[in-house]
Coordinates of N, CA and C and ligand atoms in Angstrom, one line a residue:
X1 N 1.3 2.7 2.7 CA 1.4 4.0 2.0 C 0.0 4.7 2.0
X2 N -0.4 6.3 2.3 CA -1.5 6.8 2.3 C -1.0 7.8 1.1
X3 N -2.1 7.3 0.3 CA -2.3 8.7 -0.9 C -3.3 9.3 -1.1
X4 N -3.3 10.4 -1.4 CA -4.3 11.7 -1.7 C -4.6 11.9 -3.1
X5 N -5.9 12.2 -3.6 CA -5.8 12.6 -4.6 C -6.7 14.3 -4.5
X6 N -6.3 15.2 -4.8 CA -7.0 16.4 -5.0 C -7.4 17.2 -6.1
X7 N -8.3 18.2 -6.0 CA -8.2 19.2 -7.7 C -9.5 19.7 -7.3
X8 N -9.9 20.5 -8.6 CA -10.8 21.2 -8.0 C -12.1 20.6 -8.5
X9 N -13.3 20.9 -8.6 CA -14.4 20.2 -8.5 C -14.6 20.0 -10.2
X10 N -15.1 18.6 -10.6 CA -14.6 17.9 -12.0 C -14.0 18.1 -12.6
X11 N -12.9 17.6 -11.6 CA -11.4 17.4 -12.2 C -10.8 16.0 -12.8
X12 N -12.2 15.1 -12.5 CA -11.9 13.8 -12.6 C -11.1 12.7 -11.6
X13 N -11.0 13.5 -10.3 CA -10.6 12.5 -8.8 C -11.2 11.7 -9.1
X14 N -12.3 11.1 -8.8 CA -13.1 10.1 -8.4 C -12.6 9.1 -9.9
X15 N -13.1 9.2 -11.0 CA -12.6 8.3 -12.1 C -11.2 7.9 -11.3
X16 N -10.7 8.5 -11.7 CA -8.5 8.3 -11.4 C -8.3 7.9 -10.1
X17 N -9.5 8.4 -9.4 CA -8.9 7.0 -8.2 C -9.7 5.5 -8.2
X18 N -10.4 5.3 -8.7 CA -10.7 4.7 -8.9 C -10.1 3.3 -9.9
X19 N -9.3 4.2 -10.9 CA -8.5 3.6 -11.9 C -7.0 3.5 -11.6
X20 N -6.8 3.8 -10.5 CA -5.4 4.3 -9.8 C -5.7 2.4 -8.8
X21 N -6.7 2.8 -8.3 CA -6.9 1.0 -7.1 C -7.2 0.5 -8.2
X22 N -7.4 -0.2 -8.8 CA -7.5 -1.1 -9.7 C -6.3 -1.4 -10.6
X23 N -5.1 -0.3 -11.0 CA -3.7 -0.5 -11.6 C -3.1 -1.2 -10.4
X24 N -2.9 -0.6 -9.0 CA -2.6 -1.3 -8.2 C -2.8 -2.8 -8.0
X25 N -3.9 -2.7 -7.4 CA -4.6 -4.3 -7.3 C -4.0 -5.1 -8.4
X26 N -3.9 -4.8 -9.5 CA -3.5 -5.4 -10.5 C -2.2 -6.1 -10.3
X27 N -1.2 -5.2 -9.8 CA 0.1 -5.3 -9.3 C 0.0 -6.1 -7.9
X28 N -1.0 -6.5 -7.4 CA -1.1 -7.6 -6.5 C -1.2 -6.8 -5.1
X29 N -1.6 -5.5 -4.9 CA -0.9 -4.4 -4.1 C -2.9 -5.5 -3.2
X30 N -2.7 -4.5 -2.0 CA -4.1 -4.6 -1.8 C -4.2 -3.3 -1.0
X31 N -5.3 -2.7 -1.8 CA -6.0 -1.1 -1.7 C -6.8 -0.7 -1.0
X32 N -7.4 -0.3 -0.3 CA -8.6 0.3 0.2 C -8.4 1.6 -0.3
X33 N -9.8 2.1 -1.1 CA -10.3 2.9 -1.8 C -11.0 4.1 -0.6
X34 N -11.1 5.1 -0.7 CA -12.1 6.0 0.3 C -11.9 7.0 -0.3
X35 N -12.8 8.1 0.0 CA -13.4 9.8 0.1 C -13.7 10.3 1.4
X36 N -13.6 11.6 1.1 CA -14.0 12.5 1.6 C -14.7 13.5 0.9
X37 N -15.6 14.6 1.9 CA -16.0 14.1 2.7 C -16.9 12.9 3.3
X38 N -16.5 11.8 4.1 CA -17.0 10.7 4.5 C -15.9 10.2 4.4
X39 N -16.2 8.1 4.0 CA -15.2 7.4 3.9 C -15.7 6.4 5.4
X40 N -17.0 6.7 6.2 CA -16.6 6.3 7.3 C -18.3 6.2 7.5
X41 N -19.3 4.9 8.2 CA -20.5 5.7 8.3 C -20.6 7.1 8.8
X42 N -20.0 7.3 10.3 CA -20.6 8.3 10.9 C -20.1 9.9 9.8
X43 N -19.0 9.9 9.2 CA -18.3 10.8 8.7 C -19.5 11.2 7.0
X44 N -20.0 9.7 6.4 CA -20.8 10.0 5.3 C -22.4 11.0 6.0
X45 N -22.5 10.6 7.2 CA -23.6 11.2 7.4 C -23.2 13.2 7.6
X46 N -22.6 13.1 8.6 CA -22.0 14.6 8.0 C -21.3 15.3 6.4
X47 N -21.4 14.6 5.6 CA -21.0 14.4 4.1 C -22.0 15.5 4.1
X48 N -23.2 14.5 4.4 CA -24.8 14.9 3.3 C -25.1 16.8 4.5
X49 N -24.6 16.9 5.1 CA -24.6 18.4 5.7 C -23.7 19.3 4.8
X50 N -22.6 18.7 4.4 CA -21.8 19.9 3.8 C -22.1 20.0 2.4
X51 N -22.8 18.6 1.7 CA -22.4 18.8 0.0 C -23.7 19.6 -0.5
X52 N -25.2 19.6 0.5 CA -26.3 19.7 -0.1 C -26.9 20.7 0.7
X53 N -27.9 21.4 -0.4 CA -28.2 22.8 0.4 C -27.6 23.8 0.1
X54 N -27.8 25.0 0.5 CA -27.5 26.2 -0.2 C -26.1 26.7 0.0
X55 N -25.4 27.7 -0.8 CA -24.0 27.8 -0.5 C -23.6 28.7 1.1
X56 N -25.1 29.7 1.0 CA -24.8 29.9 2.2 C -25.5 29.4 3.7
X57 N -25.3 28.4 3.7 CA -25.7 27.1 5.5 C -24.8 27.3 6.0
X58 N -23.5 27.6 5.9 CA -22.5 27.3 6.5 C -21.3 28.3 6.3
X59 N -21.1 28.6 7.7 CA -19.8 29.8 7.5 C -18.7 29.1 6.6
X60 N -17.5 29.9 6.5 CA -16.3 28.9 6.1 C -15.8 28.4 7.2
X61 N -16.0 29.1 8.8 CA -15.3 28.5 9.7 C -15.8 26.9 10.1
X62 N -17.3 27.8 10.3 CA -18.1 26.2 10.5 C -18.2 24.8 9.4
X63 N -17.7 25.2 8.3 CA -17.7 24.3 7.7 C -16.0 23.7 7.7
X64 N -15.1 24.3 8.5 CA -13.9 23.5 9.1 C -13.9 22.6 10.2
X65 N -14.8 23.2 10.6 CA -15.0 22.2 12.1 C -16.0 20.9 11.7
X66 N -17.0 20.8 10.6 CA -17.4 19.9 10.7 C -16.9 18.7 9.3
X67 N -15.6 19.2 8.7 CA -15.1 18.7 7.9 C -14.3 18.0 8.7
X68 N -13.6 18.6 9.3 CA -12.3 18.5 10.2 C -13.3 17.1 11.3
X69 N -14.3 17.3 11.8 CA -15.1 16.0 12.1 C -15.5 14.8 11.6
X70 N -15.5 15.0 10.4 CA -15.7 14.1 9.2 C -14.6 13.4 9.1
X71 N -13.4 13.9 9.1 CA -11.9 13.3 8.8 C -11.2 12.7 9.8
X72 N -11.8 13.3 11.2 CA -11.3 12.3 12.5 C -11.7 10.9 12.8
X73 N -13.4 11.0 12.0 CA -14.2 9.9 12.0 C -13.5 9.1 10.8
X74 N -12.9 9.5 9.6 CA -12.7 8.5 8.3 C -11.1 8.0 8.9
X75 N -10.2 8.8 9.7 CA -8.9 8.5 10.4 C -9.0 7.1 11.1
X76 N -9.8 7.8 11.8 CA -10.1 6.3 12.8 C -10.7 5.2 12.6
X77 N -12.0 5.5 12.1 CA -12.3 4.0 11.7 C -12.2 3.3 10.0
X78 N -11.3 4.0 9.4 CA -10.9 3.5 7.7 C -9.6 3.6 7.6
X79 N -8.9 4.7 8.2 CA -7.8 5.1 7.1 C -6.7 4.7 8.2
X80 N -6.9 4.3 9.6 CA -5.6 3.8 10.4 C -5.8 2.4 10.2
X81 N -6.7 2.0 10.4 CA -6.6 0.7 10.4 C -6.5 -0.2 9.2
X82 N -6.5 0.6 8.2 CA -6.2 0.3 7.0 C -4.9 0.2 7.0
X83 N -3.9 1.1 7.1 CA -2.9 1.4 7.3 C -1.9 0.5 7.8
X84 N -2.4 0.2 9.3 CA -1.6 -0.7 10.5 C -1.7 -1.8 9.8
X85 N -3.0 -2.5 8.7 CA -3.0 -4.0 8.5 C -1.6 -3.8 7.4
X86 N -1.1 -2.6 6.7 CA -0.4 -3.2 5.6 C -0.9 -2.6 4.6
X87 N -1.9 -1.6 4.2 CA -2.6 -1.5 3.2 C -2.3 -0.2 2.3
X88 N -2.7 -0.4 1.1 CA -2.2 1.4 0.7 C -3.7 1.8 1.0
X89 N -3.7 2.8 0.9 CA -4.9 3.8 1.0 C -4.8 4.9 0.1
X90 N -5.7 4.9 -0.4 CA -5.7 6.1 -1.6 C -7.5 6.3 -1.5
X91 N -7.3 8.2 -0.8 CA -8.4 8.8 -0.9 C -8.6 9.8 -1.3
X92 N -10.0 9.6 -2.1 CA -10.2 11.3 -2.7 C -10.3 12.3 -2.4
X93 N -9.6 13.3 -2.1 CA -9.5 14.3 -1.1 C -9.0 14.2 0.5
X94 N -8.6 14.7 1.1 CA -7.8 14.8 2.3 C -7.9 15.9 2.8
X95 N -7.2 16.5 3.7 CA -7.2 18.1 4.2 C -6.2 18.7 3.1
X96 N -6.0 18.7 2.0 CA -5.7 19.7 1.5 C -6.8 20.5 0.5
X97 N -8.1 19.7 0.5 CA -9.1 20.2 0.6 C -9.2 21.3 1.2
X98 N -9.2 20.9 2.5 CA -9.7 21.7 3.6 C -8.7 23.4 3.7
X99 N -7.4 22.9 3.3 CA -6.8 24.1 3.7 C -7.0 25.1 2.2
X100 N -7.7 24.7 0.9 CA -7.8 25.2 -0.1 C -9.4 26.1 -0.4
X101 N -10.3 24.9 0.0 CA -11.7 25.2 0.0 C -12.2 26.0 0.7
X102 N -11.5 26.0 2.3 CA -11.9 26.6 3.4 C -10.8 27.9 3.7
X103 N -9.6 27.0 3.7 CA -8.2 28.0 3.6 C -8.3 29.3 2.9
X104 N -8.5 29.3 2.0 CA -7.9 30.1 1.0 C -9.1 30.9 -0.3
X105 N -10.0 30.6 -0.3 CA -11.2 31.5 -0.6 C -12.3 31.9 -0.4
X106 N -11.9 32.2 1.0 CA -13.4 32.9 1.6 C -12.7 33.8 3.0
X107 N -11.6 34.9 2.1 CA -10.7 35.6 3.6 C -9.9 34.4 4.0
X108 N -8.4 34.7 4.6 CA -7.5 34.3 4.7 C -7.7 33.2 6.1
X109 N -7.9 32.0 5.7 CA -8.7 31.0 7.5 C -7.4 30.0 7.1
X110 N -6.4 30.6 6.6 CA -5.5 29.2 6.9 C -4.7 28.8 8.4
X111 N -4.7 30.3 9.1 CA -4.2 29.9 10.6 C -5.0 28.8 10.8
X112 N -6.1 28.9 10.9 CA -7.4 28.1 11.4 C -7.6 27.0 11.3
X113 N -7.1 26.1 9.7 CA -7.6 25.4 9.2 C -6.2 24.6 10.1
X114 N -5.0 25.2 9.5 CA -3.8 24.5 10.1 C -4.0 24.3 11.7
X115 N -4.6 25.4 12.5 CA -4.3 24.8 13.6 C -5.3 23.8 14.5
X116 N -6.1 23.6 13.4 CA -7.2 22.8 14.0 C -6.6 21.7 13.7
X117 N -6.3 21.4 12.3 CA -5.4 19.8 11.6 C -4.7 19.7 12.7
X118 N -3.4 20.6 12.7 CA -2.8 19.7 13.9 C -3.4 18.9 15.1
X119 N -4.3 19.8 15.2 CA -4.7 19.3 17.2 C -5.0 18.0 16.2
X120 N -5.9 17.8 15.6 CA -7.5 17.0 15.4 C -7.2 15.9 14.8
X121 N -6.0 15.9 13.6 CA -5.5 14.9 12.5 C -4.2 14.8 12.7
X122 N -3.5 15.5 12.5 CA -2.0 15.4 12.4 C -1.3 14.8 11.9
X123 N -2.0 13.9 10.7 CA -1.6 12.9 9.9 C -1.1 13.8 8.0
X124 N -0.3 13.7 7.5 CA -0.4 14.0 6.0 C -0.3 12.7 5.1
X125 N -0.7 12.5 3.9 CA -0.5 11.5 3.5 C 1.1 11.5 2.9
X126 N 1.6 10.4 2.6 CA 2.9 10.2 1.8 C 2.7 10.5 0.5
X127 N 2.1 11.0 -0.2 CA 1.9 11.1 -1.5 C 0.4 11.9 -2.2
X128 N 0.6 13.4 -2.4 CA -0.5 13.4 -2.7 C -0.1 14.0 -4.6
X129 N -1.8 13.4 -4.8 CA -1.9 13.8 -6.5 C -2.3 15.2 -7.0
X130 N -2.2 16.2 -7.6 CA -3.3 17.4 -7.1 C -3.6 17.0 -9.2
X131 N -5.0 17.0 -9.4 CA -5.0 17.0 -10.7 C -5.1 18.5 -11.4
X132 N -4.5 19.3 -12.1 CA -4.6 20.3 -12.2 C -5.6 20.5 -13.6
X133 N -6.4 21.2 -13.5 CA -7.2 21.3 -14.9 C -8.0 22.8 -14.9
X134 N -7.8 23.7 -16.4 CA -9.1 24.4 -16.7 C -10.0 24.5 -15.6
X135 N -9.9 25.2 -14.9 CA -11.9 25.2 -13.9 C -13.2 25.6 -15.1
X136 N -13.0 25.8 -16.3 CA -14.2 26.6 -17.1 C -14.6 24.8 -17.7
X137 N -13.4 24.0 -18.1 CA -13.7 22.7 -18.5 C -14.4 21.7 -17.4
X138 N -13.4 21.7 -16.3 CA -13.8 21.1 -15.3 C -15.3 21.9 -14.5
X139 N -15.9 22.8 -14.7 CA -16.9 22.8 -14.0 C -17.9 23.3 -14.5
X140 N -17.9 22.7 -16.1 CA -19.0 22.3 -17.7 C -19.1 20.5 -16.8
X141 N -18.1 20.3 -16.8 CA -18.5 18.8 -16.2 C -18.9 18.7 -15.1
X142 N -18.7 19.4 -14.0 CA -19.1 19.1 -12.4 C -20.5 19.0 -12.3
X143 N -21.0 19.9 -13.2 CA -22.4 20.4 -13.5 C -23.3 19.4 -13.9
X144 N -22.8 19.3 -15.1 CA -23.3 18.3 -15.9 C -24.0 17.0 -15.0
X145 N -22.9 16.7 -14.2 CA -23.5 15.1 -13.8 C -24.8 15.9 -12.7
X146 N -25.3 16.8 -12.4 CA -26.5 17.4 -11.6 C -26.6 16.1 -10.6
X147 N -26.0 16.2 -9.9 CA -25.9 14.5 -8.3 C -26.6 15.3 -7.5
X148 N -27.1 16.4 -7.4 CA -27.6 16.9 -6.1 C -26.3 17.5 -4.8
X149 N -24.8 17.2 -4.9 CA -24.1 17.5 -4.3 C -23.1 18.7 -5.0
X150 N -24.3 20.0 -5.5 CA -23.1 20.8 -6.2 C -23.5 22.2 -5.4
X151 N -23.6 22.1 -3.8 CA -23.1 23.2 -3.1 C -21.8 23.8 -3.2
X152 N -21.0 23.0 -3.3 CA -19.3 23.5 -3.8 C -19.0 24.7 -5.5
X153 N -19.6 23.6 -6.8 CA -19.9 23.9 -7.9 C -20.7 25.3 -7.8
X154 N -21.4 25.6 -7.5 CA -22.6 26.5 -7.2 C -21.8 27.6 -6.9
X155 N -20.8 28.0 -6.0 CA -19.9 29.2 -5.8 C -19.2 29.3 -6.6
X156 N -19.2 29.1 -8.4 CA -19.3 29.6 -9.7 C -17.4 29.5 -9.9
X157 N -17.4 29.8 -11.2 CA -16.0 29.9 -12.0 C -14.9 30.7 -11.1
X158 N -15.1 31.9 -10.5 CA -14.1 32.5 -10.0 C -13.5 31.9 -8.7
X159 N -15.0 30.8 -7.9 CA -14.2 30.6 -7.0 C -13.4 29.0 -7.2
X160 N -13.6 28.6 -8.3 CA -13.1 27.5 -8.6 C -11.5 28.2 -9.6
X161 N -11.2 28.7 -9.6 CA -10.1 29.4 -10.5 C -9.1 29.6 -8.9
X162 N -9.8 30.4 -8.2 CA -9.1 30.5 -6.4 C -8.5 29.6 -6.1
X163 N -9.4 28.2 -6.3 CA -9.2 27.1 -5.8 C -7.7 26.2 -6.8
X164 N -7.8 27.0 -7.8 CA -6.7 25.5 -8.6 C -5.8 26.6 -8.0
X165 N -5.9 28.0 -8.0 CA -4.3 28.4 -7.8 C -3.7 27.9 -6.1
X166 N -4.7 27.7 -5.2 CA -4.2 27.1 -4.1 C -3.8 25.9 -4.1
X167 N -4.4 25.4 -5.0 CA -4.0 23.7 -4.5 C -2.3 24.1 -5.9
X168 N -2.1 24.7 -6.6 CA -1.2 25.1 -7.2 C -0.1 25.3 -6.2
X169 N 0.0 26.4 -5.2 CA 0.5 27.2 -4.3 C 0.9 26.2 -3.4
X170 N 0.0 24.7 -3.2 CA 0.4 23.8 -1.8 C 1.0 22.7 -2.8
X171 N 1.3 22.4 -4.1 CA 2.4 21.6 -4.6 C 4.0 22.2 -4.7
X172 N 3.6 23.7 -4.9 CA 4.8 24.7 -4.7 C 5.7 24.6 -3.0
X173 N 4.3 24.6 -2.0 CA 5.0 24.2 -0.9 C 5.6 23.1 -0.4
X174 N 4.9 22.4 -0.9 CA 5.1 20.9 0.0 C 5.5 19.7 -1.5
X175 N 6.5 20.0 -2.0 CA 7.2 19.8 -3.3 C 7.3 17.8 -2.9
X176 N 8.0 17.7 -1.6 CA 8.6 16.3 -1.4 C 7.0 15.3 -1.4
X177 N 6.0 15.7 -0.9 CA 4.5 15.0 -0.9 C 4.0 15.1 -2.1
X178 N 3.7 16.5 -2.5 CA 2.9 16.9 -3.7 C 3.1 16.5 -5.2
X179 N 2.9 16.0 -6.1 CA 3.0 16.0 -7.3 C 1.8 16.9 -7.9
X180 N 2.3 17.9 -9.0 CA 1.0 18.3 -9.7 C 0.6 17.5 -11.0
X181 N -0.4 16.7 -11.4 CA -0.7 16.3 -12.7 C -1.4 16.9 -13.2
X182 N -1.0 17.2 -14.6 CA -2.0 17.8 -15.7 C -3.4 16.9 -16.3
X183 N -4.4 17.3 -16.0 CA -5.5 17.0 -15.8 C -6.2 17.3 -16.9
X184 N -5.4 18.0 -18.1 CA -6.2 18.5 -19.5 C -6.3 17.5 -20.6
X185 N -5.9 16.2 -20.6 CA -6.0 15.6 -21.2 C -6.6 14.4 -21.2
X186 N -6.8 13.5 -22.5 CA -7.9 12.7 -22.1 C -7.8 11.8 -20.8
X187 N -8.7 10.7 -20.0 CA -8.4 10.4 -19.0 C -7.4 9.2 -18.7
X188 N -7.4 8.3 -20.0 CA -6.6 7.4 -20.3 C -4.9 7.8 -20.3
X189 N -4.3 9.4 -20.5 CA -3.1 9.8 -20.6 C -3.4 9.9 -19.0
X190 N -4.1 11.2 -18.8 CA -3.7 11.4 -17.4 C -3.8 10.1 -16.5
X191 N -4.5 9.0 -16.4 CA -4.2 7.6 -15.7 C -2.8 7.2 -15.4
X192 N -2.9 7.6 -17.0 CA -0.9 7.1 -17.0 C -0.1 7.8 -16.1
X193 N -0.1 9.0 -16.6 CA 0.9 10.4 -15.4 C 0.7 10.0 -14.0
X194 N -0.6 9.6 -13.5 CA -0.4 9.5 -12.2 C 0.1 7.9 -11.7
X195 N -0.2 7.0 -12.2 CA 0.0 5.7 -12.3 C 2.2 6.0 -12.1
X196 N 2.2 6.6 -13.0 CA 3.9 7.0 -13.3 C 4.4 7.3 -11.8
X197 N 3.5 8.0 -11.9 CA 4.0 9.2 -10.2 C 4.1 8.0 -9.3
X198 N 3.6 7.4 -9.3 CA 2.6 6.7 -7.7 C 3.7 5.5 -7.8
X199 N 4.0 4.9 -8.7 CA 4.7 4.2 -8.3 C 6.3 3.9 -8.6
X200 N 6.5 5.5 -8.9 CA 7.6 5.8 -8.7 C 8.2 6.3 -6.8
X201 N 7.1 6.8 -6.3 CA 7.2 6.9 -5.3 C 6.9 5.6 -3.9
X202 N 6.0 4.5 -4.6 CA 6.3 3.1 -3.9 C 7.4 2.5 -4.3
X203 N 8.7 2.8 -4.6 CA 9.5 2.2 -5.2 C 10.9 2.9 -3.8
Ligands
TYD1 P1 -16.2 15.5 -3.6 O1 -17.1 14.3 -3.2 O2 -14.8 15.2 -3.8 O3 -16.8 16.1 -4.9 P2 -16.4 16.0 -6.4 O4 -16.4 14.5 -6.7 O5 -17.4 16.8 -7.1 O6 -15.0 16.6 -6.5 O7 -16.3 16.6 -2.5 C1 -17.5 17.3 -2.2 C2 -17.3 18.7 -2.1 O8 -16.7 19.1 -0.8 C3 -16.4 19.3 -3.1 O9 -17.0 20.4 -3.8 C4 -15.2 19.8 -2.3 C5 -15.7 20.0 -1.0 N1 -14.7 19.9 0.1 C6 -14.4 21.0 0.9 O10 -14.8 22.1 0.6 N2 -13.5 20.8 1.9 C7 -13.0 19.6 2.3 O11 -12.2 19.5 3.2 C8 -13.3 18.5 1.5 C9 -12.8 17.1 1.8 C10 -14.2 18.7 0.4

């Protein structure tokens, strides 16, 4: 089973997946944990090109092409072979990232995004999570943790507001993969909602 977790930037992915493999594990599952961008050496080294640095280094195009690079590298060397052994996989972000971040607020690049995924990945996961939350809450927190990786954060409230209504827009589409969780609540409830989801759909 490959699962996704998405949302917009401090939405709390990284906690909830993190607490998502470890409910698992628990249940005797065995998990391999990963991110994007990275998840892979060669794919973390292109990470540190996209997250750091100014907002404007990189077109929106160019930053599909080297995202979309990033994810062929975490495919192949993390996320199939994880897979073929038997494994779940649950990673933070996926290309619905891509078709949100890149897709959908910065002029209309979703021809683009989609027809590169096909060639390049053509993989979707069986299960994605999208956390839905506030962007004024969630990006008081993105901030906050100042990691040096808030190139994304930095393109401010409006474009993080863009972003939840897309990743909104791709649970509306793709209804049988997507689950939307409400992400407004403490982290302990929303653990549960998705815990609920996830293994109602390994069942
Ligand atoms: P991530 O490490 O998930 O950051 P955070 O934990 O703060 O959510 O992702 C880094 C940034 O990269 C994040 O702002 C979202 C952005 N991103 C894209 O723009 N497109 C993509 O395809 C991916 C995977 C991430």
């Amino acid at each position: 089973m490959f699962i996704s977790l998405e949302g917009i930037d401090g939405s709390g992915k990284s906690t909830q997946a993190r607490v998502l493999a470890d409910a698992l594990r628990g249940e005797g599952r065995d998990v391999v944990l990963t991110r994007e961008p990275g998840g892979a050496p060669g794919a973390e080294e292109i990470r540190k090109l996209l997250v750091e640095g100014a907002t404007d280094r990189w077109s929106a195009e160019t930053e599909i092409l080297l995202f979309t690079a990033a994810r062929r590298d975490h495919l192949e060397r993390t996320i199939r072979p994880a897979i073929d052994a038997g494994k779940i996989v649950i990673t933070d972000r996926f290309a619905d990232s891509t078709r949100v971040y890149q897709g959908a607020t910065r002029g209309d690049l979703r021809a683009l995004v989609d027809g590169i995924h096909d060639l390049a990945i053509g993989v979707e996961p069986d299960l994605t999570l999208i956390l839905d939350m506030d962007p004024e809450i969630a990006l008081s927190r993105g901030l906050a943790r100042d990691s040096g990786e808030d190139r994304f954060e930095e393109f401010g409230l409006g474009f993080q507001r863009a972003l939840r209504e897309g990743f909104q827009g791709l649970a509306r589409r793709h209804p049988a993969r997507c689950r939307l969780i409400n992400a407004n609540d403490n982290p302990e409830v929303v653990a549960n909602r998705i815990l609920t989801a996830t293994l109602a759909a390994l069942r």
